[in-house]
């Protein structure tokens, strides 16, 4: 899409929608999605978890637009999307994707959102246009039935191109076969820089307590700065918000107050408690922060997760996808999602060096040492929506 058409599209969708509908949807969906992904792991050995709920919800909303009857109702229920607000929320999704795409030099978000259908299904132009204009996505047709291996390669190549080669191999060999009719493919990669960079001169190996019994030495960054903080006694958690350059996006760290507190935090967490915690991030405080460098790269097939959240007909012969194709028998075979987050001294996927700056402080500071398993969010500030949610347990 050329610059003029993008600008006209942006102006068309800039009319203000009712306040924070998208925030409410993504807050609920983020918590439920995260909890369900944890429930699918071995309770005795949980691993790191990462997802991009905004990107997943965007794909589901696009699918909802092409579905009907029970299929549409199940998707709407999973997204906490009232029928009377569908058009308004669609506008907010559109506005949000435009804001993320036209963010300037402060950060970059590479989003790959597409529906890949077998060539035997005729997808109408009006749905393809809606997918592009409202959901920043695409409808692609590939040859699953005759050449599933080639289709897999085409899908991987498309995602790599859309994410500037930051997300590769979203589909592994064997993920598709001649029975595949439609795949939802969704990936998101974020590049941003801290509003206040960590000085690499202060990065050192320090202990990270994976459990009470197991400690690992990790590269731990350090700085002393003013940050917004909060706490919640019910969740037994201390929160700290770290803005990125431009302060349009931020990372919110959720550090349990006890070494072994992450399981309790995740179990007790509700959308209401998370909303209150985020709202209580108020005045800046003098903080000494120790934060591990980390990279999470999480690929997952979301079909089982979404079925557990109530979206079931979509994957069966009961699927009603008449808005996508009049050819009978169309159903979604799978939902492939990949999210990548890398945190270092410069930010998320930082690529430049920070000069050594000597600083002197007086007075008492708050020590915020992320030396234990923790949760984090990456969120947009305007509008206030969750882009990523994750848990880091081990290195």
Coordinates of C-alpha atoms in Angstrom, one line a residue:
X1 CA 0.0 0.0 0.0
X2 CA 1.5 3.4 -1.0
X3 CA 2.1 6.3 1.3
X4 CA -0.9 8.3 0.1
X5 CA -3.4 5.5 0.5
X6 CA -2.0 4.7 3.9
X7 CA -2.5 8.3 4.9
X8 CA -6.1 8.5 3.6
X9 CA -6.8 5.2 5.4
X10 CA -5.4 6.7 8.6
X11 CA -7.6 9.8 8.3
X12 CA -10.7 7.7 7.6
X13 CA -10.3 5.7 10.7
X14 CA -9.2 8.5 13.0
X15 CA -12.7 9.2 14.3
X16 CA -12.7 8.6 18.0
X17 CA -14.2 5.3 19.2
X18 CA -15.8 4.8 22.6
X19 CA -13.0 5.0 25.2
X20 CA -10.8 2.0 25.8
X21 CA -13.0 -0.8 24.4
X22 CA -9.9 -2.4 23.0
X23 CA -8.0 -2.0 26.3
X24 CA -10.8 -3.9 28.1
X25 CA -10.8 -6.7 25.5
X26 CA -7.1 -7.1 25.5
X27 CA -6.8 -7.0 29.3
X28 CA -9.2 -9.8 29.7
X29 CA -7.9 -11.8 26.7
X30 CA -4.3 -11.4 27.8
X31 CA -4.8 -12.7 31.3
X32 CA -7.0 -15.7 30.1
X33 CA -4.6 -16.5 27.3
X34 CA -1.6 -16.5 29.6
X35 CA -3.3 -18.6 32.2
X36 CA -4.4 -21.2 29.6
X37 CA -0.9 -21.4 28.2
X38 CA 0.5 -22.1 31.7
X39 CA -2.2 -24.7 32.3
X40 CA -1.0 -26.6 29.3
X41 CA 2.5 -27.0 30.8
X42 CA 3.7 -29.5 33.4
X43 CA 2.8 -27.9 36.7
X44 CA 6.0 -29.4 38.2
X45 CA 8.3 -27.9 35.5
X46 CA 6.9 -24.8 33.9
X47 CA 8.9 -23.1 31.3
X48 CA 9.2 -19.5 30.0
X49 CA 6.0 -18.3 28.3
X50 CA 5.5 -15.4 25.8
X51 CA 2.6 -14.3 23.6
X52 CA 1.5 -11.2 21.8
X53 CA -2.3 -11.0 22.7
X54 CA -2.8 -8.0 20.6
X55 CA -1.6 -9.8 17.4
X56 CA -3.6 -12.9 18.3
X57 CA -6.8 -10.9 19.0
X58 CA -6.3 -9.1 15.8
X59 CA -6.2 -12.4 13.9
X60 CA -9.3 -13.7 15.7
X61 CA -11.2 -10.4 15.0
X62 CA -10.4 -10.8 11.3
X63 CA -11.6 -14.3 11.4
X64 CA -14.8 -13.3 13.2
X65 CA -15.5 -10.8 10.4
X66 CA -15.7 -13.8 8.0
X67 CA -17.6 -16.1 10.2
X68 CA -21.3 -16.6 11.2
X69 CA -23.7 -18.1 13.7
X70 CA -22.1 -20.2 16.4
X71 CA -18.6 -19.8 15.0
X72 CA -18.8 -16.0 15.3
X73 CA -20.4 -16.2 18.7
X74 CA -17.7 -18.4 20.1
X75 CA -14.9 -16.1 18.9
X76 CA -16.8 -13.0 20.2
X77 CA -17.2 -14.6 23.6
X78 CA -13.5 -15.6 23.9
X79 CA -12.6 -12.0 23.0
X80 CA -15.2 -10.6 25.5
X81 CA -16.6 -8.7 22.5
X82 CA -20.3 -7.7 22.7
X83 CA -22.2 -8.0 19.4
X84 CA -23.3 -4.4 19.5
X85 CA -19.6 -3.2 19.8
X86 CA -18.1 -5.2 16.9
X87 CA -17.9 -2.3 14.5
X88 CA -16.6 0.1 17.1
X89 CA -13.9 -2.3 18.2
X90 CA -13.0 -3.0 14.5
X91 CA -12.3 0.7 14.2
X92 CA -10.1 0.7 17.3
X93 CA -8.1 -2.3 15.9
X94 CA -7.6 -0.4 12.7
X95 CA -6.5 2.7 14.5
X96 CA -4.1 0.8 16.6
X97 CA -2.4 -1.0 13.7
X98 CA -2.0 2.4 12.0
X99 CA -0.4 3.9 15.1
X100 CA 2.0 1.0 15.4
X101 CA 2.9 1.1 11.7
X102 CA 3.4 4.9 11.6
X103 CA 5.3 5.2 14.9
X104 CA 8.3 7.1 13.5
X105 CA 11.9 6.5 14.8
X106 CA 11.0 5.7 18.4
X107 CA 10.2 2.0 17.9
X108 CA 9.4 -0.6 15.3
X109 CA 6.7 -3.3 15.4
X110 CA 6.8 -5.8 12.6
X111 CA 3.5 -7.6 12.4
X112 CA 2.7 -10.5 10.2
X113 CA -1.0 -11.4 10.1
X114 CA -2.5 -13.6 7.4
X115 CA -5.0 -16.2 6.5
X116 CA -3.5 -18.9 4.2
X117 CA -6.3 -20.8 2.4
X118 CA -6.0 -23.7 -0.1
X119 CA -6.4 -22.6 -3.7
X120 CA -9.5 -24.8 -4.0
X121 CA -11.4 -22.2 -1.9
X122 CA -12.5 -19.0 -3.6
X123 CA -12.1 -16.0 -1.2
X124 CA -14.2 -13.0 -2.2
X125 CA -12.4 -9.7 -2.9
X126 CA -14.5 -7.8 -0.3
X127 CA -13.2 -10.0 2.5
X128 CA -9.6 -9.6 1.2
X129 CA -10.1 -5.9 1.2
X130 CA -11.5 -5.9 4.7
X131 CA -8.6 -8.0 6.0
X132 CA -6.1 -5.5 4.5
X133 CA -7.8 -2.2 5.5
X134 CA -9.3 -3.1 8.9
X135 CA -6.8 -5.7 10.3
X136 CA -3.5 -4.9 8.6
X137 CA -3.5 -8.4 7.3
X138 CA -3.6 -10.4 4.1
X139 CA -5.4 -13.4 2.5
X140 CA -3.0 -15.7 0.7
X141 CA -3.8 -18.7 -1.3
X142 CA -1.4 -21.6 -1.4
X143 CA -1.4 -25.2 -2.7
X144 CA -1.8 -27.3 0.5
X145 CA -3.4 -30.2 -1.3
X146 CA -0.8 -30.8 -4.0
X147 CA 2.3 -29.3 -2.5
X148 CA 2.2 -28.9 1.3
X149 CA 5.9 -28.6 1.5
X150 CA 6.0 -25.8 -1.0
X151 CA 3.1 -24.1 0.9
X152 CA 5.0 -24.3 4.1
X153 CA 8.0 -22.6 2.5
X154 CA 5.8 -19.9 1.0
X155 CA 4.3 -19.2 4.4
X156 CA 7.7 -19.0 6.1
X157 CA 9.1 -16.7 3.4
X158 CA 6.1 -14.4 3.7
X159 CA 6.4 -14.1 7.5
X160 CA 10.2 -13.5 7.1
X161 CA 9.6 -10.7 4.6
X162 CA 6.9 -9.0 6.7
X163 CA 9.1 -9.1 9.9
X164 CA 12.3 -8.0 8.1
X165 CA 13.8 -11.5 8.7
X166 CA 13.3 -11.1 12.5
X167 CA 10.8 -14.0 12.7
X168 CA 11.9 -17.2 10.8
X169 CA 10.6 -20.7 10.4
X170 CA 7.2 -20.0 12.0
X171 CA 6.1 -23.3 10.4
X172 CA 8.1 -26.4 11.0
X173 CA 8.2 -29.4 8.7
X174 CA 5.1 -31.5 9.1
X175 CA 2.8 -28.7 10.4
X176 CA 0.8 -28.8 7.2
X177 CA -0.3 -31.7 4.9
X178 CA -2.7 -32.4 2.1
X179 CA -5.6 -32.2 4.5
X180 CA -4.9 -28.6 5.5
X181 CA -7.5 -26.2 4.3
X182 CA -6.8 -23.0 6.1
X183 CA -4.1 -21.7 8.5
X184 CA -4.1 -18.5 10.6
X185 CA -0.5 -17.3 10.8
X186 CA 0.5 -14.6 13.2
X187 CA 3.8 -13.2 14.3
X188 CA 5.0 -10.0 16.0
X189 CA 8.5 -8.6 16.6
X190 CA 9.2 -5.4 18.5
X191 CA 12.3 -3.2 18.4
X192 CA 12.5 -0.4 20.9
X193 CA 15.0 1.5 23.0
X194 CA 14.8 2.4 26.7
X195 CA 14.0 6.0 27.5
X196 CA 17.0 5.7 29.9
X197 CA 19.6 3.2 28.7
X198 CA 21.4 0.8 31.0
X199 CA 25.2 1.4 31.0
X200 CA 26.9 -1.8 29.8
X201 CA 29.8 -1.0 32.1
X202 CA 27.6 -2.0 35.0
X203 CA 26.4 -5.2 33.6
X204 CA 27.8 -8.2 35.5
X205 CA 27.1 -11.8 36.4
X206 CA 24.8 -11.9 39.4
X207 CA 22.6 -14.7 40.9
X208 CA 19.1 -15.4 39.6
X209 CA 17.1 -17.8 41.8
X210 CA 15.1 -20.1 39.6
X211 CA 13.9 -21.8 42.7
X212 CA 14.7 -21.7 46.4
X213 CA 17.2 -24.6 45.7
X214 CA 18.6 -23.6 42.3
X215 CA 20.6 -20.4 41.5
X216 CA 22.0 -19.5 38.1
X217 CA 24.5 -16.8 37.3
X218 CA 23.1 -14.5 34.6
X219 CA 24.1 -11.2 33.0
X220 CA 22.3 -8.6 35.2
X221 CA 22.0 -5.0 34.1
X222 CA 22.0 -2.1 36.7
X223 CA 21.0 1.5 36.8
X224 CA 19.6 4.0 39.3
X225 CA 16.8 6.1 37.9
X226 CA 13.3 7.4 38.7
X227 CA 10.6 4.9 37.7
X228 CA 6.9 4.5 38.4
X229 CA 6.3 1.7 40.9
X230 CA 3.4 0.0 42.7
X231 CA 2.6 -3.1 44.7
X232 CA -0.3 -5.4 45.4
X233 CA -0.5 -7.2 48.6
X234 CA -3.1 -9.6 47.3
X235 CA -0.9 -10.7 44.5
X236 CA 2.3 -10.3 46.6
X237 CA 3.9 -8.5 43.7
X238 CA 6.0 -5.3 43.2
X239 CA 5.5 -3.6 39.8
X240 CA 7.8 -1.2 38.0
X241 CA 7.2 0.6 34.7
X242 CA 10.1 1.3 32.3
X243 CA 9.2 3.5 29.3
X244 CA 10.8 3.3 25.9
X245 CA 12.0 6.3 23.9
X246 CA 9.1 8.6 23.2
X247 CA 7.1 7.1 26.1
X248 CA 4.5 5.7 23.7
X249 CA 5.3 2.2 24.9
X250 CA 6.6 0.7 28.1
X251 CA 7.6 -2.5 29.8
X252 CA 5.9 -3.3 33.1
X253 CA 7.8 -5.7 35.3
X254 CA 5.9 -7.8 37.8
X255 CA 8.3 -9.2 40.4
X256 CA 6.9 -11.5 43.1
X257 CA 7.8 -10.4 46.6
X258 CA 9.1 -14.0 47.3
X259 CA 11.6 -16.1 45.5
X260 CA 9.0 -18.8 44.8
X261 CA 6.1 -16.4 44.3
X262 CA 5.5 -16.5 40.5
X263 CA 3.2 -19.5 40.5
X264 CA 1.0 -17.8 43.1
X265 CA 1.0 -14.5 41.2
X266 CA -0.1 -16.3 38.0
X267 CA -2.7 -18.3 39.8
X268 CA -4.2 -15.2 41.6
X269 CA -4.0 -12.8 38.7
X270 CA -7.3 -11.6 37.3
X271 CA -8.0 -8.9 34.7
X272 CA -9.4 -6.6 37.5
X273 CA -6.4 -7.0 39.7
X274 CA -4.0 -6.4 36.8
X275 CA -6.0 -3.3 35.8
X276 CA -5.8 -1.9 39.4
X277 CA -2.1 -2.6 39.6
X278 CA -1.4 -0.8 36.3
X279 CA -3.6 2.1 37.3
X280 CA -1.7 2.4 40.6
X281 CA 1.6 3.0 38.8
X282 CA 1.8 6.6 39.9
X283 CA 4.6 9.0 40.9
X284 CA 8.2 8.4 40.0
X285 CA 10.5 7.0 42.7
X286 CA 14.3 6.8 43.0
X287 CA 15.0 3.1 42.1
X288 CA 18.1 1.0 41.9
X289 CA 17.1 -1.7 39.4
X290 CA 18.8 -5.0 38.6
X291 CA 17.3 -6.6 35.5
X292 CA 18.6 -9.7 33.7
X293 CA 19.3 -9.6 30.0
X294 CA 17.0 -12.0 28.3
X295 CA 15.6 -13.2 25.0
X296 CA 12.3 -15.1 24.7
X297 CA 11.3 -16.7 21.4
X298 CA 8.1 -18.6 21.7
X299 CA 6.5 -20.5 18.9
X300 CA 3.2 -22.3 19.5
X301 CA 0.2 -23.9 17.8
X302 CA -2.7 -22.1 19.4
X303 CA -5.5 -24.5 18.3
X304 CA -5.7 -26.3 21.6
X305 CA -5.4 -23.1 23.6
X306 CA -8.2 -21.4 21.7
X307 CA -10.4 -24.5 21.9
X308 CA -9.9 -24.4 25.7
X309 CA -11.0 -20.8 25.6
X310 CA -14.3 -21.8 23.9
X311 CA -13.4 -21.4 20.2
X312 CA -14.3 -24.9 19.0
X313 CA -16.5 -24.9 15.9
X314 CA -13.8 -23.0 14.0
X315 CA -11.7 -26.1 13.8
X316 CA -14.4 -28.6 12.9
X317 CA -16.9 -29.4 10.1
X318 CA -19.4 -27.1 12.0
X319 CA -17.3 -24.0 11.1
X320 CA -19.3 -21.3 9.4
X321 CA -16.9 -19.3 7.4
X322 CA -19.3 -18.2 4.7
X323 CA -17.9 -14.6 4.7
X324 CA -14.5 -16.0 3.7
X325 CA -15.6 -18.4 1.0
X326 CA -18.8 -19.8 -0.5
X327 CA -17.0 -23.1 -1.2
X328 CA -18.4 -25.6 1.4
X329 CA -16.2 -27.5 3.9
X330 CA -13.9 -24.6 4.8
X331 CA -12.5 -24.8 8.4
X332 CA -9.4 -23.6 10.1
X333 CA -6.8 -26.4 10.5
X334 CA -4.4 -24.6 12.8
X335 CA -3.3 -21.3 14.3
X336 CA 0.4 -20.7 14.3
X337 CA 1.8 -17.9 16.5
X338 CA 5.4 -16.7 17.2
X339 CA 6.5 -13.9 19.4
X340 CA 10.0 -12.6 20.0
X341 CA 11.3 -10.3 22.7
X342 CA 15.0 -9.5 23.5
X343 CA 16.0 -7.2 26.3
X344 CA 19.5 -5.7 26.7
X345 CA 21.1 -2.5 27.9
X346 CA 19.7 -0.4 25.0
X347 CA 16.2 -1.8 25.1
X348 CA 14.3 -4.5 23.3
X349 CA 16.6 -5.7 20.4
X350 CA 18.9 -2.7 21.0
X351 CA 21.6 -2.2 18.5
X352 CA 23.7 0.8 19.6
X353 CA 26.2 1.5 22.4
X354 CA 25.7 3.8 25.4
X355 CA 28.6 6.0 26.5
X356 CA 29.9 5.8 30.0
X357 CA 28.3 8.4 32.2
X358 CA 29.3 8.9 35.8
X359 CA 26.5 9.7 38.1
X360 CA 26.3 10.6 41.8
X361 CA 23.3 10.2 44.0
X362 CA 22.3 11.2 47.5
X363 CA 19.5 9.9 49.7
X364 CA 17.6 6.6 50.0
X365 CA 16.6 4.6 46.9
X366 CA 14.2 1.7 46.4
X367 CA 16.0 -1.6 45.5
X368 CA 14.2 -3.5 42.7
X369 CA 16.2 -6.6 42.1
X370 CA 14.7 -8.9 39.5
X371 CA 16.7 -11.9 40.7
X372 CA 13.8 -14.4 40.7
X373 CA 11.1 -15.7 38.2
X374 CA 8.9 -12.8 37.1
X375 CA 6.2 -11.7 34.7
X376 CA 6.3 -8.7 32.3
X377 CA 4.1 -6.8 29.9
X378 CA 4.8 -4.6 27.0
X379 CA 2.0 -2.1 26.5
X380 CA 1.1 0.9 24.4
X381 CA 0.3 4.0 26.4
X382 CA -2.1 5.6 23.8
X383 CA -4.3 3.8 23.5
X384 CA -3.6 1.7 26.6
X385 CA -3.4 -1.9 25.3
X386 CA -1.3 -4.9 26.1
X387 CA 1.0 -6.0 23.2
X388 CA 3.0 -8.7 24.9
X389 CA 2.7 -10.8 28.1
X390 CA 5.3 -13.2 29.3
X391 CA 6.9 -15.0 32.2
X392 CA 10.6 -15.7 32.7
X393 CA 11.5 -18.7 34.9
X394 CA 14.9 -19.8 33.7
X395 CA 17.8 -19.0 31.5

